[in-house]
Amino acid sequence: MYITTKGRYGTKALFELALRHGEGPVALRTIAQAQNLSEHYLEQLFGTLRRAGLVKSIRGAQGGYVLARPPEDISVGDILRALEGPIAPTECALHGPEYAIRYCGDSWPCVAQDVWVKVRRAIEGVVDHITLKDLVEQDRQAKKAWAEMRAVL
């Protein structure tokens, strides 16, 4: 599976919302500047993220976006599925052996399909268990370690 700019930018943008969780709506311009992303591109992504139920838009002068759920309830897998589609290296890994017969033209069972299903499950096992809260905590720990290291130098 190749993660495009949609998945990468979407993850960074929602990470920024998680960092600011509880502070009220955040403007796309603020998110774009904080994460060094294109504001225009974020506009496109946030429509999809809103329809997927991951963010809410708040209108008005003080408007912007907020997470639709707490950071601990949104996984990287949720973001990737919303923006990239199903997490699978091949179609047969997503749909099962009967699809592989039509898709590949191979007789069932296809030896490679088992590998692709294992790859899909391994990826899901990682991205579905890393939440936005985890990313925020990882960022805080990294910044703390960096500050401590700089203090020593």
PDB file of C-alpha atoms in Angstrom:
ATOM      1  CA  MET A   1       0.000   0.000   0.000  1.00  0.00           C
ATOM      2  CA  TYR A   2       1.297   3.408  -0.982  1.00  0.00           C
ATOM      3  CA  ILE A   3       0.155   6.316   1.178  1.00  0.00           C
ATOM      4  CA  THR A   4      -0.338   9.426  -0.945  1.00  0.00           C
ATOM      5  CA  THR A   5      -0.210  13.070   0.081  1.00  0.00           C
ATOM      6  CA  LYS A   6      -3.889  12.744   1.004  1.00  0.00           C
ATOM      7  CA  GLY A   7      -3.102  10.300   3.791  1.00  0.00           C
ATOM      8  CA  ARG A   8       0.083  12.034   4.901  1.00  0.00           C
ATOM      9  CA  TYR A   9      -1.372  15.556   4.929  1.00  0.00           C
ATOM     10  CA  GLY A  10      -4.620  14.367   6.494  1.00  0.00           C
ATOM     11  CA  THR A  11      -2.764  12.649   9.314  1.00  0.00           C
ATOM     12  CA  LYS A  12      -0.615  15.724   9.961  1.00  0.00           C
ATOM     13  CA  ALA A  13      -3.649  18.026   9.863  1.00  0.00           C
ATOM     14  CA  LEU A  14      -5.668  15.922  12.299  1.00  0.00           C
ATOM     15  CA  PHE A  15      -2.593  15.616  14.509  1.00  0.00           C
ATOM     16  CA  GLU A  16      -2.574  19.428  14.656  1.00  0.00           C
ATOM     17  CA  LEU A  17      -6.255  19.432  15.654  1.00  0.00           C
ATOM     18  CA  ALA A  18      -5.461  16.849  18.339  1.00  0.00           C
ATOM     19  CA  LEU A  19      -2.663  19.070  19.683  1.00  0.00           C
ATOM     20  CA  ARG A  20      -5.228  21.877  20.007  1.00  0.00           C
ATOM     21  CA  HIS A  21      -8.086  19.663  21.206  1.00  0.00           C
ATOM     22  CA  GLY A  22     -10.318  21.510  23.653  1.00  0.00           C
ATOM     23  CA  GLU A  23      -9.155  24.963  22.530  1.00  0.00           C
ATOM     24  CA  GLY A  24     -12.063  25.559  20.147  1.00  0.00           C
ATOM     25  CA  PRO A  25     -12.233  25.698  16.353  1.00  0.00           C
ATOM     26  CA  VAL A  26      -8.960  25.895  14.431  1.00  0.00           C
ATOM     27  CA  ALA A  27      -8.780  27.674  11.071  1.00  0.00           C
ATOM     28  CA  LEU A  28      -7.369  25.777   8.095  1.00  0.00           C
ATOM     29  CA  ARG A  29      -4.807  28.552   7.671  1.00  0.00           C
ATOM     30  CA  THR A  30      -3.529  27.888  11.203  1.00  0.00           C
ATOM     31  CA  ILE A  31      -3.305  24.139  10.552  1.00  0.00           C
ATOM     32  CA  ALA A  32      -1.573  24.706   7.207  1.00  0.00           C
ATOM     33  CA  GLN A  33       1.003  27.075   8.696  1.00  0.00           C
ATOM     34  CA  ALA A  34       1.695  24.916  11.754  1.00  0.00           C
ATOM     35  CA  GLN A  35       2.257  21.775   9.680  1.00  0.00           C
ATOM     36  CA  ASN A  36       3.726  23.451   6.571  1.00  0.00           C
ATOM     37  CA  LEU A  37       0.897  22.228   4.330  1.00  0.00           C
ATOM     38  CA  SER A  38      -1.040  23.763   1.453  1.00  0.00           C
ATOM     39  CA  GLU A  39      -4.191  25.459   2.744  1.00  0.00           C
ATOM     40  CA  HIS A  40      -5.906  24.935  -0.611  1.00  0.00           C
ATOM     41  CA  TYR A  41      -5.169  21.209  -0.510  1.00  0.00           C
ATOM     42  CA  LEU A  42      -6.413  20.980   3.081  1.00  0.00           C
ATOM     43  CA  GLU A  43      -9.736  22.512   1.987  1.00  0.00           C
ATOM     44  CA  GLN A  44     -10.224  19.546  -0.332  1.00  0.00           C
ATOM     45  CA  LEU A  45      -9.221  16.995   2.301  1.00  0.00           C
ATOM     46  CA  PHE A  46     -11.359  18.446   5.072  1.00  0.00           C
ATOM     47  CA  GLY A  47     -14.547  18.005   3.064  1.00  0.00           C
ATOM     48  CA  THR A  48     -13.798  14.296   2.902  1.00  0.00           C
ATOM     49  CA  LEU A  49     -12.778  14.160   6.569  1.00  0.00           C
ATOM     50  CA  ARG A  50     -16.007  15.917   7.561  1.00  0.00           C
ATOM     51  CA  ARG A  51     -18.147  13.501   5.540  1.00  0.00           C
ATOM     52  CA  ALA A  52     -16.253  10.601   7.163  1.00  0.00           C
ATOM     53  CA  GLY A  53     -17.222  11.922  10.602  1.00  0.00           C
ATOM     54  CA  LEU A  54     -13.677  12.701  11.717  1.00  0.00           C
ATOM     55  CA  VAL A  55     -13.980  16.496  11.916  1.00  0.00           C
ATOM     56  CA  LYS A  56     -16.741  19.040  12.414  1.00  0.00           C
ATOM     57  CA  SER A  57     -16.804  22.446  10.781  1.00  0.00           C
ATOM     58  CA  ILE A  58     -17.786  25.507  12.783  1.00  0.00           C
ATOM     59  CA  ARG A  59     -18.971  28.512  10.775  1.00  0.00           C
ATOM     60  CA  GLY A  60     -18.449  32.143  11.587  1.00  0.00           C
ATOM     61  CA  ALA A  61     -15.703  34.627  12.325  1.00  0.00           C
ATOM     62  CA  GLN A  62     -14.237  32.401  15.042  1.00  0.00           C
ATOM     63  CA  GLY A  63     -14.978  29.266  13.038  1.00  0.00           C
ATOM     64  CA  GLY A  64     -12.770  26.487  11.845  1.00  0.00           C
ATOM     65  CA  TYR A  65     -12.526  22.779  12.497  1.00  0.00           C
ATOM     66  CA  VAL A  66     -12.563  20.549  15.551  1.00  0.00           C
ATOM     67  CA  LEU A  67     -12.212  16.806  15.923  1.00  0.00           C
ATOM     68  CA  ALA A  68     -15.581  15.052  15.802  1.00  0.00           C
ATOM     69  CA  ARG A  69     -14.420  12.580  18.464  1.00  0.00           C
ATOM     70  CA  PRO A  70     -11.793  12.655  21.203  1.00  0.00           C
ATOM     71  CA  PRO A  71      -8.198  12.121  19.969  1.00  0.00           C
ATOM     72  CA  GLU A  72      -8.064   8.715  21.662  1.00  0.00           C
ATOM     73  CA  ASP A  73     -11.026   7.584  19.535  1.00  0.00           C
ATOM     74  CA  ILE A  74      -9.535   8.441  16.128  1.00  0.00           C
ATOM     75  CA  SER A  75      -6.892   6.106  14.751  1.00  0.00           C
ATOM     76  CA  VAL A  76      -4.444   6.652  11.925  1.00  0.00           C
ATOM     77  CA  GLY A  77      -6.334   3.828  10.202  1.00  0.00           C
ATOM     78  CA  ASP A  78      -9.557   5.859  10.384  1.00  0.00           C
ATOM     79  CA  ILE A  79      -7.822   8.776   8.676  1.00  0.00           C
ATOM     80  CA  LEU A  80      -6.177   6.644   5.996  1.00  0.00           C
ATOM     81  CA  ARG A  81      -9.408   4.817   5.148  1.00  0.00           C
ATOM     82  CA  ALA A  82     -11.305   8.103   4.886  1.00  0.00           C
ATOM     83  CA  LEU A  83      -8.756   9.647   2.531  1.00  0.00           C
ATOM     84  CA  GLU A  84      -7.128   6.701   0.758  1.00  0.00           C
ATOM     85  CA  GLY A  85      -9.834   4.051   0.754  1.00  0.00           C
ATOM     86  CA  PRO A  86      -9.479   0.472   1.970  1.00  0.00           C
ATOM     87  CA  ILE A  87      -6.155  -0.624   3.419  1.00  0.00           C
ATOM     88  CA  ALA A  88      -5.075  -3.498   1.210  1.00  0.00           C
ATOM     89  CA  PRO A  89      -2.052  -4.191  -0.991  1.00  0.00           C
ATOM     90  CA  THR A  90      -4.254  -5.968  -3.573  1.00  0.00           C
ATOM     91  CA  GLU A  91      -7.937  -6.342  -4.401  1.00  0.00           C
ATOM     92  CA  CYS A  92      -7.946 -10.034  -3.494  1.00  0.00           C
ATOM     93  CA  ALA A  93      -6.629  -9.237   0.003  1.00  0.00           C
ATOM     94  CA  LEU A  94      -9.685  -7.094   0.505  1.00  0.00           C
ATOM     95  CA  HIS A  95     -12.422  -9.231  -1.018  1.00  0.00           C
ATOM     96  CA  GLY A  96     -11.401 -12.839  -0.446  1.00  0.00           C
ATOM     97  CA  PRO A  97     -10.559 -15.951  -2.465  1.00  0.00           C
ATOM     98  CA  GLU A  98     -13.673 -15.947  -4.648  1.00  0.00           C
ATOM     99  CA  TYR A  99     -12.730 -12.477  -5.901  1.00  0.00           C
ATOM    100  CA  ALA A 100      -9.156 -13.631  -6.566  1.00  0.00           C
ATOM    101  CA  ILE A 101     -10.417 -16.183  -9.051  1.00  0.00           C
ATOM    102  CA  ARG A 102     -12.112 -13.434 -11.079  1.00  0.00           C
ATOM    103  CA  TYR A 103      -9.423 -10.800 -10.467  1.00  0.00           C
ATOM    104  CA  CYS A 104      -6.302 -12.865 -11.151  1.00  0.00           C
ATOM    105  CA  GLY A 105      -7.763 -15.612 -13.261  1.00  0.00           C
ATOM    106  CA  ASP A 106      -5.875 -18.091 -11.107  1.00  0.00           C
ATOM    107  CA  SER A 107      -7.397 -21.266  -9.877  1.00  0.00           C
ATOM    108  CA  TRP A 108      -8.273 -21.202  -6.221  1.00  0.00           C
ATOM    109  CA  PRO A 109      -6.534 -21.245  -3.799  1.00  0.00           C
ATOM    110  CA  CYS A 110      -3.971 -18.665  -4.872  1.00  0.00           C
ATOM    111  CA  VAL A 111      -0.750 -19.034  -2.916  1.00  0.00           C
ATOM    112  CA  ALA A 112       0.023 -15.312  -3.045  1.00  0.00           C
ATOM    113  CA  GLN A 113      -3.374 -14.231  -1.734  1.00  0.00           C
ATOM    114  CA  ASP A 114      -2.551 -15.528   1.732  1.00  0.00           C
ATOM    115  CA  VAL A 115       0.550 -13.317   1.738  1.00  0.00           C
ATOM    116  CA  TRP A 116      -1.474 -10.235   0.711  1.00  0.00           C
ATOM    117  CA  VAL A 117      -4.075 -10.885   3.403  1.00  0.00           C
ATOM    118  CA  LYS A 118      -1.297 -11.145   6.016  1.00  0.00           C
ATOM    119  CA  VAL A 119       0.210  -7.876   4.752  1.00  0.00           C
ATOM    120  CA  ARG A 120      -3.206  -6.166   4.997  1.00  0.00           C
ATOM    121  CA  ARG A 121      -3.757  -7.456   8.530  1.00  0.00           C
ATOM    122  CA  ALA A 122      -0.263  -6.387   9.612  1.00  0.00           C
ATOM    123  CA  ILE A 123      -0.776  -2.848   8.305  1.00  0.00           C
ATOM    124  CA  GLU A 124      -4.209  -2.663   9.929  1.00  0.00           C
ATOM    125  CA  GLY A 125      -2.719  -3.958  13.167  1.00  0.00           C
ATOM    126  CA  VAL A 126      -0.394  -0.967  13.244  1.00  0.00           C
ATOM    127  CA  VAL A 127      -2.532   1.909  11.941  1.00  0.00           C
ATOM    128  CA  ASP A 128      -5.680   0.866  13.804  1.00  0.00           C
ATOM    129  CA  HIS A 129      -3.863   0.872  17.144  1.00  0.00           C
ATOM    130  CA  ILE A 130      -2.159   4.254  16.839  1.00  0.00           C
ATOM    131  CA  THR A 131      -4.503   7.063  17.824  1.00  0.00           C
ATOM    132  CA  LEU A 132      -4.187  10.814  17.517  1.00  0.00           C
ATOM    133  CA  LYS A 133      -3.698  10.883  21.288  1.00  0.00           C
ATOM    134  CA  ASP A 134      -0.727   8.519  20.851  1.00  0.00           C
ATOM    135  CA  LEU A 135       0.782  10.839  18.234  1.00  0.00           C
ATOM    136  CA  VAL A 136       0.362  13.869  20.503  1.00  0.00           C
ATOM    137  CA  GLU A 137       2.048  12.037  23.381  1.00  0.00           C
ATOM    138  CA  GLN A 138       4.862  10.845  21.110  1.00  0.00           C
ATOM    139  CA  ASP A 139       5.378  14.429  19.922  1.00  0.00           C
ATOM    140  CA  ARG A 140       5.498  15.762  23.486  1.00  0.00           C
ATOM    141  CA  GLN A 141       8.031  13.124  24.526  1.00  0.00           C
ATOM    142  CA  ALA A 142      10.201  13.831  21.481  1.00  0.00           C
ATOM    143  CA  LYS A 143      10.163  17.585  22.153  1.00  0.00           C
ATOM    144  CA  LYS A 144      11.024  16.998  25.814  1.00  0.00           C
ATOM    145  CA  ALA A 145      13.918  14.689  24.895  1.00  0.00           C
ATOM    146  CA  TRP A 146      15.177  17.202  22.336  1.00  0.00           C
ATOM    147  CA  ALA A 147      15.056  20.035  24.894  1.00  0.00           C
ATOM    148  CA  GLU A 148      16.939  17.915  27.437  1.00  0.00           C
ATOM    149  CA  MET A 149      19.568  16.987  24.872  1.00  0.00           C
ATOM    150  CA  ARG A 150      20.058  20.621  23.842  1.00  0.00           C
ATOM    151  CA  ALA A 151      20.412  21.631  27.500  1.00  0.00           C
ATOM    152  CA  VAL A 152      23.292  19.175  27.888  1.00  0.00           C
ATOM    153  CA  LEU A 153      25.048  20.425  24.762  1.00  0.00           C
TER     154      LEU A 153
END
